[in-house]
XYZ file of C-alpha atoms in Angstrom:
703
model
C -35.448 -141.892 53.547
C -38.191 -142.259 50.693
C -39.212 -145.339 48.678
C -42.014 -146.036 46.172
C -44.007 -148.948 47.393
C -47.078 -149.625 45.003
C -49.735 -146.665 44.807
C -47.866 -145.730 48.237
C -44.481 -143.895 49.383
C -42.725 -145.809 52.513
C -40.682 -143.395 54.539
C -38.080 -145.112 56.892
C -36.327 -142.920 59.785
C -33.021 -144.120 59.445
C -32.453 -143.439 63.425
C -35.476 -145.324 65.192
C -35.943 -147.396 62.085
C -39.205 -147.034 62.195
C -42.059 -146.855 59.311
C -44.718 -144.457 57.510
C -46.349 -145.422 54.962
C -47.749 -142.674 52.947
C -50.204 -141.751 50.104
C -49.694 -140.525 46.843
C -51.058 -136.805 48.517
C -48.565 -137.013 51.178
C -45.803 -138.902 49.621
C -46.446 -135.553 47.292
C -45.847 -133.411 50.185
C -43.344 -134.481 51.715
C -41.018 -134.853 48.919
C -41.649 -131.135 48.257
C -41.243 -130.113 51.645
C -37.445 -130.684 50.770
C -36.898 -127.084 49.754
C -37.432 -124.304 52.437
C -40.856 -122.641 51.759
C -43.935 -121.057 53.258
C -47.472 -122.875 53.637
C -49.161 -120.304 51.601
C -46.445 -121.413 48.486
C -46.902 -124.898 50.354
C -50.661 -125.074 49.078
C -50.479 -124.026 46.207
C -48.698 -126.368 44.617
C -50.553 -128.970 46.413
C -53.065 -126.968 44.632
C -51.889 -127.498 41.573
C -50.593 -131.094 41.138
C -54.040 -132.701 42.378
C -56.870 -129.813 41.053
C -60.314 -131.648 42.481
C -58.985 -130.995 45.966
C -59.828 -127.818 47.686
C -56.532 -128.493 50.462
C -56.426 -125.469 52.795
C -53.283 -123.304 54.532
C -54.721 -125.304 58.331
C -54.542 -128.422 56.217
C -51.575 -128.019 55.142
C -50.181 -127.185 58.309
C -51.851 -129.611 59.759
C -50.439 -132.459 58.064
C -46.512 -130.970 58.116
C -46.789 -130.376 62.709
C -48.562 -134.437 62.460
C -45.699 -134.836 59.854
C -42.949 -132.799 63.046
C -44.410 -135.388 66.115
C -43.420 -138.061 63.809
C -39.628 -136.609 63.666
C -40.290 -136.758 59.922
C -39.661 -132.807 60.223
C -37.024 -130.753 62.120
C -37.120 -127.059 62.711
C -34.727 -125.026 62.559
C -35.894 -123.633 66.554
C -33.787 -124.932 69.670
C -35.395 -127.794 70.810
C -35.849 -130.509 73.175
C -33.948 -133.872 72.644
C -35.805 -136.455 71.093
C -36.802 -139.149 72.621
C -36.215 -142.473 71.696
C -39.754 -144.349 69.553
C -40.466 -147.759 69.802
C -40.143 -148.452 73.050
C -43.118 -149.931 74.689
C -43.776 -148.203 78.224
C -43.283 -150.388 81.049
C -47.019 -151.877 82.097
C -46.863 -152.880 78.330
C -46.119 -156.160 80.112
C -48.611 -156.250 82.154
C -51.266 -155.702 79.597
C -50.262 -158.513 77.776
C -48.617 -161.502 79.986
C -48.810 -164.248 77.617
C -46.371 -162.348 74.681
C -43.458 -160.548 76.939
C -41.021 -159.595 74.170
C -37.162 -159.454 74.846
C -34.988 -157.485 73.760
C -33.442 -158.589 70.441
C -30.011 -158.123 68.704
C -28.833 -157.238 65.257
C -28.793 -160.293 62.713
C -27.221 -158.577 59.907
C -23.920 -160.820 59.903
C -25.710 -163.696 60.630
C -27.701 -163.216 57.398
C -24.454 -162.385 55.437
C -23.542 -166.424 56.634
C -26.827 -167.870 55.300
C -27.170 -165.421 51.891
C -26.111 -168.477 49.921
C -28.752 -170.790 52.106
C -31.480 -168.197 50.873
C -30.709 -167.951 47.287
C -30.896 -172.333 47.318
C -33.883 -171.748 49.121
C -35.855 -169.213 47.312
C -34.851 -171.086 44.106
C -37.016 -172.393 41.784
C -35.187 -175.795 41.126
C -35.409 -176.043 45.238
C -39.469 -175.126 45.028
C -40.352 -177.687 42.604
C -38.256 -180.084 44.494
C -39.930 -179.104 47.726
C -43.478 -179.098 45.700
C -42.905 -183.028 44.825
C -41.400 -183.950 47.821
C -44.715 -182.417 49.725
C -47.299 -184.586 47.243
C -44.605 -188.025 47.470
C -45.139 -187.292 51.570
C -48.636 -186.518 51.340
C -49.370 -189.463 49.805
C -47.223 -191.909 52.393
C -49.083 -189.991 54.766
C -52.276 -190.608 53.460
C -51.452 -194.585 52.809
C -50.722 -195.379 56.969
C -53.811 -192.771 57.913
C -54.888 -195.744 60.093
C -51.911 -195.730 62.005
C -51.634 -191.917 61.967
C -54.697 -191.439 62.757
C -53.734 -193.780 65.995
C -51.200 -192.059 66.691
C -52.530 -188.853 66.597
C -54.980 -190.106 69.693
C -51.968 -190.738 71.404
C -50.643 -186.890 70.981
C -54.216 -185.513 72.623
C -52.423 -186.699 76.024
C -50.447 -183.795 76.935
C -50.771 -183.767 80.213
C -48.049 -186.717 79.838
C -44.844 -185.325 81.060
C -43.437 -187.190 78.384
C -45.722 -185.441 75.383
C -45.961 -181.927 76.788
C -42.053 -181.803 76.457
C -42.514 -183.082 73.078
C -45.297 -180.650 72.331
C -42.804 -177.636 73.642
C -39.852 -178.454 71.747
C -42.113 -179.001 68.296
C -43.420 -175.628 68.654
C -40.022 -173.743 70.085
C -38.306 -175.407 67.171
C -40.774 -174.936 64.658
C -41.254 -171.474 65.551
C -37.528 -170.471 65.849
C -37.301 -171.819 62.360
C -40.289 -169.795 61.125
C -38.751 -166.662 62.094
C -35.988 -167.406 60.640
C -37.591 -167.773 57.220
C -38.811 -164.480 57.731
C -35.300 -163.300 58.564
C -34.300 -164.644 54.930
C -36.637 -164.193 52.808
C -36.175 -160.290 53.932
C -32.436 -160.463 52.994
C -33.254 -161.776 49.423
C -35.845 -160.274 48.144
C -33.708 -156.888 49.051
C -34.553 -155.071 52.538
C -33.097 -155.464 55.263
C -34.027 -156.945 58.724
C -32.000 -155.116 62.236
C -33.677 -156.964 64.768
C -34.353 -160.748 65.983
C -35.105 -161.799 69.810
C -36.926 -164.264 72.081
C -41.151 -163.843 72.166
C -42.517 -165.215 75.272
C -45.595 -166.847 73.833
C -47.764 -168.148 76.196
C -44.213 -168.315 78.123
C -42.688 -170.495 75.895
C -40.093 -169.326 74.100
C -39.913 -168.547 70.258
C -38.742 -166.249 68.068
C -39.368 -162.830 66.573
C -37.685 -160.908 63.714
C -38.624 -157.391 62.825
C -38.986 -157.136 58.676
C -41.170 -153.932 58.813
C -38.462 -152.515 56.211
C -40.323 -155.307 53.456
C -42.849 -152.200 53.192
C -39.975 -149.959 51.455
C -40.488 -152.866 48.310
C -41.991 -151.699 45.568
C -42.912 -155.160 44.075
C -45.935 -156.794 45.503
C -44.976 -160.246 45.127
C -41.401 -159.272 46.849
C -43.355 -157.559 49.682
C -45.954 -160.859 49.820
C -42.812 -163.304 49.390
C -41.444 -162.033 52.639
C -44.793 -162.206 54.691
C -45.117 -165.612 53.162
C -41.294 -166.911 54.001
C -42.268 -168.250 57.585
C -44.402 -170.175 55.973
C -42.517 -171.683 53.511
C -39.923 -172.966 55.888
C -42.254 -174.736 57.901
C -43.664 -176.032 54.618
C -40.200 -177.368 54.572
C -39.622 -178.841 57.817
C -42.995 -180.060 58.377
C -41.735 -182.507 54.646
C -39.102 -183.275 56.623
C -40.911 -184.231 59.412
C -43.274 -186.491 57.790
C -41.063 -188.286 55.976
C -39.007 -189.176 59.382
C -42.346 -190.183 60.393
C -42.878 -192.632 57.956
C -38.983 -194.233 58.322
C -38.490 -194.240 62.018
C -39.177 -196.760 64.184
C -42.211 -196.418 67.153
C -39.683 -194.194 69.950
C -39.588 -190.413 71.112
C -37.678 -189.293 67.352
C -40.566 -190.342 65.648
C -43.705 -188.930 68.104
C -41.447 -185.879 68.212
C -41.288 -186.108 64.486
C -45.233 -186.119 64.304
C -45.393 -183.208 66.416
C -43.650 -181.172 64.448
C -46.163 -181.729 61.413
C -49.126 -181.396 63.680
C -47.641 -177.736 64.669
C -46.044 -177.002 61.207
C -49.318 -177.425 59.693
C -52.437 -176.979 61.999
C -50.579 -173.854 63.787
C -50.109 -172.264 60.046
C -53.261 -172.632 59.070
C -55.045 -171.332 62.666
C -52.725 -168.975 63.425
C -49.994 -168.140 60.679
C -52.277 -167.271 57.707
C -55.189 -166.052 59.785
C -56.123 -162.432 58.832
C -57.875 -161.758 62.299
C -54.510 -162.261 64.174
C -51.440 -159.434 63.253
C -50.157 -162.460 61.798
C -48.657 -162.828 57.850
C -51.818 -163.579 57.028
C -52.766 -160.449 58.165
C -50.359 -158.692 56.678
C -50.735 -160.795 53.277
C -54.387 -159.262 53.484
C -53.076 -155.458 54.311
C -50.969 -155.174 51.374
C -53.717 -157.392 49.196
C -56.045 -154.545 50.167
C -54.389 -151.992 50.120
C -54.736 -150.539 54.107
C -51.621 -150.076 55.050
C -51.842 -149.859 58.813
C -55.087 -152.172 58.754
C -55.786 -152.980 62.994
C -54.899 -148.819 63.696
C -57.903 -147.996 60.312
C -60.377 -150.840 61.557
C -60.361 -150.212 65.367
C -60.969 -146.232 63.671
C -63.735 -147.293 61.571
C -65.722 -149.233 64.379
C -65.050 -146.116 67.797
C -63.970 -143.166 65.742
C -67.696 -142.608 65.176
C -68.386 -142.992 69.264
C -65.763 -141.117 70.136
C -65.534 -138.178 67.486
C -69.676 -137.933 69.271
C -68.664 -137.742 72.717
C -66.140 -135.331 72.288
C -68.533 -132.763 69.432
C -65.957 -133.089 67.183
C -67.860 -131.440 63.487
C -64.001 -131.621 61.775
C -63.726 -134.088 58.723
C -62.846 -137.502 60.090
C -59.413 -138.292 58.093
C -60.502 -140.398 55.301
C -60.133 -144.443 55.508
C -58.481 -146.956 52.849
C -61.593 -148.820 52.543
C -65.096 -149.043 53.171
C -65.567 -147.512 56.479
C -68.303 -150.848 57.320
C -65.794 -152.932 55.748
C -62.938 -152.344 58.102
C -65.783 -152.189 60.988
C -66.610 -155.417 60.362
C -63.481 -156.516 60.226
C -62.435 -154.875 63.288
C -65.023 -156.031 65.304
C -64.037 -159.966 63.739
C -60.682 -159.495 64.806
C -61.643 -157.909 68.201
C -64.056 -161.150 69.217
C -61.691 -163.650 68.082
C -58.609 -162.604 69.744
C -61.416 -162.987 72.442
C -61.555 -166.372 71.967
C -58.240 -167.455 71.448
C -57.224 -165.637 75.135
C -59.731 -167.433 76.733
C -58.649 -170.800 75.317
C -55.201 -169.973 76.180
C -55.966 -169.040 79.815
C -58.124 -172.318 80.064
C -55.247 -174.662 78.395
C -52.927 -173.489 80.322
C -54.719 -172.699 84.062
C -55.846 -176.364 83.454
C -52.675 -177.632 82.981
C -50.931 -175.830 85.809
C -53.904 -177.240 87.898
C -53.368 -180.933 87.049
C -49.550 -179.711 88.187
C -50.859 -179.172 91.703
C -50.100 -175.092 91.392
C -53.215 -173.908 90.383
C -52.263 -171.138 92.458
C -50.247 -170.271 89.732
C -52.209 -170.367 86.651
C -55.380 -168.699 89.133
C -52.661 -165.787 89.625
C -52.099 -165.815 85.365
C -55.822 -165.343 84.944
C -56.456 -162.275 87.157
C -52.692 -160.560 85.231
C -54.456 -161.281 81.868
C -57.459 -159.340 82.918
C -56.073 -157.072 84.998
C -54.144 -155.935 81.823
C -57.753 -156.085 79.803
C -58.944 -154.403 81.991
C -55.994 -151.345 81.701
C -56.585 -151.363 78.506
C -59.957 -150.820 78.941
C -59.744 -147.659 80.975
C -56.878 -146.112 79.139
C -59.372 -146.846 75.835
C -62.382 -144.775 78.140
C -59.674 -142.022 78.960
C -59.511 -141.808 75.206
C -63.332 -140.664 75.403
C -62.731 -138.083 77.885
C -64.164 -134.771 75.633
C -61.964 -131.763 75.212
C -61.698 -128.658 73.312
C -59.934 -125.882 72.198
C -61.225 -124.098 74.727
C -61.335 -125.826 77.596
C -63.442 -128.785 79.297
C -67.130 -129.259 76.993
C -70.056 -129.861 78.988
C -71.620 -131.220 76.324
C -69.116 -133.503 76.149
C -69.386 -134.651 79.722
C -73.115 -134.929 79.193
C -72.743 -137.741 76.252
C -69.212 -139.317 77.902
C -72.126 -140.189 81.185
C -74.287 -141.357 79.124
C -72.068 -143.795 76.803
C -70.199 -145.065 80.845
C -74.223 -145.490 81.741
C -74.704 -147.437 79.004
C -71.605 -149.557 79.315
C -71.797 -149.910 83.503
C -75.503 -151.670 82.446
C -73.886 -153.851 80.220
C -71.048 -154.832 82.107
C -74.041 -155.392 85.067
C -76.688 -157.410 82.605
C -73.282 -160.002 82.208
C -72.634 -159.960 85.484
C -75.903 -160.811 86.831
C -75.959 -163.521 84.031
C -77.392 -166.682 85.312
C -74.776 -169.623 85.145
C -74.678 -172.925 87.018
C -72.715 -172.858 90.347
C -69.926 -175.117 89.589
C -67.321 -176.809 91.873
C -64.379 -178.889 90.455
C -62.389 -181.575 91.671
C -60.392 -184.542 90.987
C -61.925 -187.854 91.897
C -61.644 -191.730 92.001
C -64.416 -194.665 91.145
C -64.573 -196.904 94.759
C -66.955 -200.409 94.543
C -70.053 -199.268 96.809
C -70.025 -201.859 98.638
C -66.763 -203.853 100.069
C -65.041 -205.634 102.748
C -61.565 -206.779 103.826
C -60.741 -210.535 104.514
C -57.395 -209.961 106.738
C -55.873 -213.227 108.611
C -56.841 -212.660 112.156
C -53.519 -215.388 112.552
C -49.858 -216.497 111.581
C -49.555 -219.619 109.068
C -48.934 -220.977 106.262
C -51.258 -219.821 103.279
C -53.466 -222.024 101.165
C -55.159 -220.324 98.778
C -58.505 -221.834 97.757
C -59.699 -219.010 95.027
C -57.808 -217.132 93.205
C -58.099 -213.313 92.350
C -60.987 -212.519 89.757
C -62.909 -215.062 90.977
C -67.089 -214.408 92.384
C -67.801 -215.928 95.414
C -70.741 -216.479 97.722
C -71.444 -214.900 100.968
C -69.831 -217.573 103.613
C -67.138 -219.191 100.582
C -64.169 -220.678 101.947
C -61.159 -218.627 100.077
C -58.153 -219.731 101.509
C -57.064 -221.351 105.283
C -54.251 -220.454 107.209
C -51.420 -223.927 108.454
C -50.833 -223.889 112.239
C -48.193 -227.491 112.170
C -48.054 -226.466 116.249
C -51.970 -226.075 116.501
C -52.950 -229.175 114.150
C -50.587 -231.498 116.621
C -51.672 -230.283 119.739
C -55.661 -230.789 117.818
C -54.386 -234.832 117.372
C -52.988 -234.714 121.279
C -56.571 -233.287 122.138
C -58.203 -235.859 119.860
C -55.851 -238.639 121.681
C -56.317 -237.792 125.160
C -60.704 -237.693 124.322
C -59.910 -240.846 122.822
C -57.741 -242.664 125.230
C -60.159 -241.026 128.840
C -63.613 -241.838 126.586
C -61.886 -245.665 126.037
C -60.437 -245.516 130.202
C -64.519 -244.631 131.521
C -66.322 -247.145 129.294
C -64.427 -250.241 130.692
C -64.675 -248.532 134.594
C -68.500 -247.954 133.817
C -68.559 -252.053 132.440
C -66.456 -252.911 135.627
C -67.847 -250.623 138.472
C -71.344 -253.249 138.252
C -69.232 -255.845 140.646
C -66.537 -253.130 142.053
C -68.462 -250.177 143.467
C -65.058 -248.201 144.657
C -64.663 -248.023 140.970
C -67.352 -245.392 140.793
C -64.588 -242.690 142.266
C -62.215 -243.240 139.555
C -65.120 -242.448 137.017
C -66.071 -239.278 138.814
C -61.788 -238.227 138.747
C -61.703 -239.012 134.564
C -65.563 -237.164 133.778
C -63.838 -234.001 134.470
C -60.690 -234.656 132.708
C -62.661 -235.564 129.505
C -65.145 -232.591 129.792
C -62.180 -230.286 130.426
C -60.691 -232.173 126.578
C -63.798 -232.174 124.434
C -63.855 -228.122 125.892
C -60.248 -227.363 124.428
C -61.456 -229.402 121.474
C -63.937 -226.827 120.861
C -61.594 -223.827 121.545
C -59.179 -225.246 119.652
C -61.695 -225.535 116.784
C -62.940 -222.338 117.054
C -59.649 -221.070 116.839
C -59.358 -223.413 113.424
C -62.450 -222.335 112.058
C -60.970 -218.515 112.617
C -58.048 -219.229 110.513
C -60.749 -220.415 107.705
C -60.784 -217.226 105.737
C -64.610 -216.833 104.286
C -65.989 -214.293 102.076
C -68.244 -211.850 104.158
C -70.181 -210.574 101.539
C -70.732 -211.753 97.948
C -69.346 -210.570 95.498
C -65.578 -210.471 93.285
C -62.312 -211.346 94.970
C -59.788 -208.315 94.236
C -55.864 -207.928 95.654
C -55.780 -205.925 98.462
C -55.516 -202.149 97.794
C -52.551 -201.883 100.505
C -49.959 -204.559 100.071
C -47.735 -205.218 103.152
C -44.752 -207.151 101.559
C -43.692 -206.272 98.725
C -40.214 -208.350 96.917
C -37.582 -205.322 96.570
C -37.953 -204.512 99.935
C -37.529 -205.930 103.613
C -39.463 -205.464 106.570
C -39.115 -203.685 109.704
C -36.906 -206.149 111.294
C -34.584 -206.762 108.318
C -35.837 -209.933 107.224
C -36.790 -210.864 103.922
C -40.532 -210.681 102.934
C -42.181 -213.798 102.717
C -44.341 -213.484 99.812
C -44.577 -211.115 97.223
C -47.104 -209.166 94.985
C -50.799 -210.104 95.960
C -50.981 -212.783 98.552
C -53.491 -215.162 96.607
C -51.075 -215.071 93.527
C -49.885 -218.897 92.450
C -46.279 -218.022 93.899
C -47.230 -217.202 96.327
C -48.919 -220.338 97.732
C -47.408 -221.754 100.360
C -46.289 -218.342 102.002
C -46.010 -217.403 105.699
C -48.575 -215.161 106.513
C -48.366 -212.565 109.400
C -51.179 -211.795 111.415
C -53.891 -208.739 110.648
C -52.132 -209.046 106.881
C -55.215 -208.440 104.235
C -55.411 -210.805 101.999
C -57.945 -210.046 99.401
C -61.069 -207.258 99.109
C -64.112 -209.076 98.334
C -66.360 -206.107 96.030
C -70.114 -206.154 95.929
C -71.998 -204.763 92.912
C -71.988 -201.142 92.336
C -69.682 -198.232 92.204
C -69.321 -195.096 93.681
C -67.190 -191.688 92.766
C -65.447 -190.105 95.740
C -64.265 -186.594 95.962
C -62.488 -184.401 98.192
C -64.082 -180.497 98.680
C -61.736 -177.687 100.270
C -63.531 -176.089 103.901
C -64.939 -173.417 101.669
C -66.469 -175.196 98.919
C -67.560 -177.820 101.121
C -70.720 -175.324 102.682
C -71.599 -175.126 99.202
C -72.564 -178.878 98.417
C -76.266 -180.543 99.018
C -76.743 -184.083 99.170
C -78.816 -184.848 95.963
C -76.574 -182.490 94.073
C -76.131 -183.255 89.996
C -72.418 -184.424 89.258
C -70.844 -184.799 86.050
C -67.803 -186.956 86.035
C -64.974 -187.248 83.396
C -61.953 -190.265 83.219
C -59.283 -189.700 82.987
C -59.012 -193.020 81.117
C -62.256 -192.418 78.924
C -62.377 -188.258 78.704
C -65.040 -188.076 76.165
C -67.749 -190.491 78.079
C -69.607 -187.903 80.843
C -71.230 -190.137 83.032
C -74.143 -188.421 85.509
C -74.246 -189.087 89.342
C -75.794 -187.033 92.521
C -74.337 -186.543 95.446
C -74.896 -189.155 98.619
C -73.379 -187.714 101.824
C -71.139 -185.317 102.541
C -68.857 -185.650 105.583
C -65.487 -184.599 107.680
C -62.828 -186.715 106.462
C -60.083 -187.926 108.781
C -57.125 -185.467 109.400
C -54.064 -186.743 107.609
C -52.473 -188.019 110.910
C -55.274 -190.025 111.918
C -55.679 -192.085 108.383
C -54.584 -195.548 108.196
C -52.590 -196.885 105.477
C -55.525 -197.811 103.496
C -57.745 -194.409 103.937
C -53.916 -192.985 103.270
C -53.103 -194.414 100.533
C -56.490 -194.288 98.921
C -56.938 -190.434 99.130
C -53.705 -189.728 98.393
C -54.211 -188.912 94.881
C -57.222 -186.653 95.656
C -55.730 -184.977 98.791
C -52.688 -183.397 96.516
C -54.051 -180.946 94.556
C -56.287 -179.066 97.578
C -54.443 -176.642 100.069
C -53.630 -177.973 103.295
C -56.305 -178.526 105.805
C -60.052 -179.201 106.305
C -61.035 -180.980 103.402
C -64.578 -183.188 103.399
C -65.390 -186.179 101.623
C -68.164 -186.450 99.207
C -69.789 -189.859 98.141
C -71.513 -189.536 94.567
C -74.383 -192.477 93.475
C -73.770 -192.961 89.440
C -77.417 -193.160 87.535
C -75.800 -194.309 84.358
C -75.042 -197.759 83.309
C -71.531 -198.223 84.348
C -69.159 -199.019 81.389
C -66.294 -200.124 80.969
C -63.819 -198.102 81.619
C -66.001 -197.608 84.890
C -63.802 -199.579 87.311
C -62.671 -199.283 91.028
C -60.061 -197.622 91.070
C -59.922 -195.189 88.195
C -58.870 -191.151 88.566
C -61.074 -188.516 86.851
C -62.354 -184.974 87.430
C -65.739 -184.164 88.719
C -67.896 -181.195 88.423
C -70.475 -180.811 90.829
C -73.241 -178.536 90.087
C -74.446 -176.685 93.410
C -76.928 -174.025 92.109
C -77.516 -171.447 90.608
C -74.835 -168.300 91.052
C -74.764 -165.468 88.999
C -71.370 -164.287 86.866
C -70.540 -161.152 89.143
C -71.134 -163.790 92.311
C -68.782 -166.512 90.836
C -66.171 -163.712 89.825
C -66.414 -162.351 93.414
C -65.702 -165.880 94.866
C -63.063 -166.578 92.650
C -61.481 -163.527 93.223
C -61.721 -164.327 97.194
C -60.245 -167.149 96.729
C -57.099 -166.118 94.900
C -56.046 -163.547 97.887
C -56.510 -165.822 100.290
C -54.305 -168.864 98.633
C -52.683 -166.939 95.666
């Protein structure tokens, strides 16, 4: 099926539903071939139509062969059955694991039902109404710019499960609506859409639709409407979501509305309307520039001269639809931008999977993507292999060797590029000096200070009262006083009666024993007085022995809740061995854990950069102060297990090393004991190739 589209002719294959855009000369030849004729007659008619062209019979025959290869011409001779076209090879998914296209369905019946909706949405009245609504909602958002800015900052926390889920839902909904806009616009403008399916874009399910039939439209404005149909639908969704954000109360629906606004606006500007990616902006630029297959022609302008030089091809290249230099510049810009976007997506996915404890999956995804790019490079080099009509060209192989050697030299230079040998790990802030205050005997707790107060060394923090011990002390004091009085009376009378000296001698050891018991009792009483071992701030204990929502091991209800020194616990019963508080001295340090392989790379004095989760923009500097083997899981006590639980979770099982880092900068307000962050340890210099080898070795071992 042939149709005119501007200055070109669009040919549609009714079997494979493929489209071919031909120029005026190619279109004339194809229309002329409707009637059987010889090559000589076809050449004469072409020269009469285009007298300034000097086409030869070989050139016309070559064009006919190209039409036959594209199944646009059929031979009367017996041929092999026609192979289905348009299907990607089996390795296409491996070459692009971030964009997996699943088989689609024909949406023609659905588009027939939605035809009235297309007439309404693409009418002038609705377009004017949408423009007015856009201005009104935009002014409303500007009027609440401060509140909007605060909400947008909260949205950046995509590692929160709730925010991540809302972002995924927003992307899926917006992109599905976007593709529906293309399909409805294509049908509304008079073209056909025969395929709609699911595309796993960075593992997010999105719709795709094939609107290639828009190339058959003769009006450039109609083709532009089809290309912008998705953006037009996203604008509708963004306006509706913005209005919902203005009227909804704070909550999940309001947050989801704001995510939809961001996705429908930012993604449109950075992705859909970006001409460097093969989305809506690309097709608009190709149509406006008059370059039918902009992607292929830009690559031909960029790499074609090199390929022809290597092969020794002296024939005239096929003409391009624009300046070769402009096309080559566009091709290079699109390649660089594509690599940048791919690196950004892989970094984001790897970081998200690593934070969720699936670092091996992230590494495997990066390896598959890099392997796909390597396979593309191998195929590109395979296309450079020189061939001539009579066989292989020796001179071409020499030129191919030169290109291969230069490419290998470039890769060697890139692999030899020096970089910082860097290790990353989750870290936690701890007090550099601290001491726990533990009850050494059971009794009734009488706090003398509260949490958050600063105490001096030796200051009384709390007392543990023991009523039975106090009664025993009173009994001992009474016995001491009675015995002392009795001895004093005997000593007065012993001057007249020598027999009383024996009684005094008997009572003196008893008095000494009572006084010894009193001294021992006073020592025990002092042990029940909990004093600060060092000067510092009184903090709650890291491990709480009781919980107001649980029972003790014996099945009894807990005797206190919260933290021991909390005001409601004044007078509660405290068992021996329970931690009352932690006294934290001045100074903080950072602790991180490394795997056994990475620990050998760390040395004392290595620089460390720390970014806290609560303040990721503030980067703190520090240096490694010590590396020690961490205790095994079964040997860690309750307090230590609680401290290292958050650090051990992202590591592999096995031996880990505990690294202590001293901070060099002044402590910001966000730097508090217990804060979690990410540490970057610079262990020296290495090459980019050495880093890649170390990463691949880790991937093979743990992936």
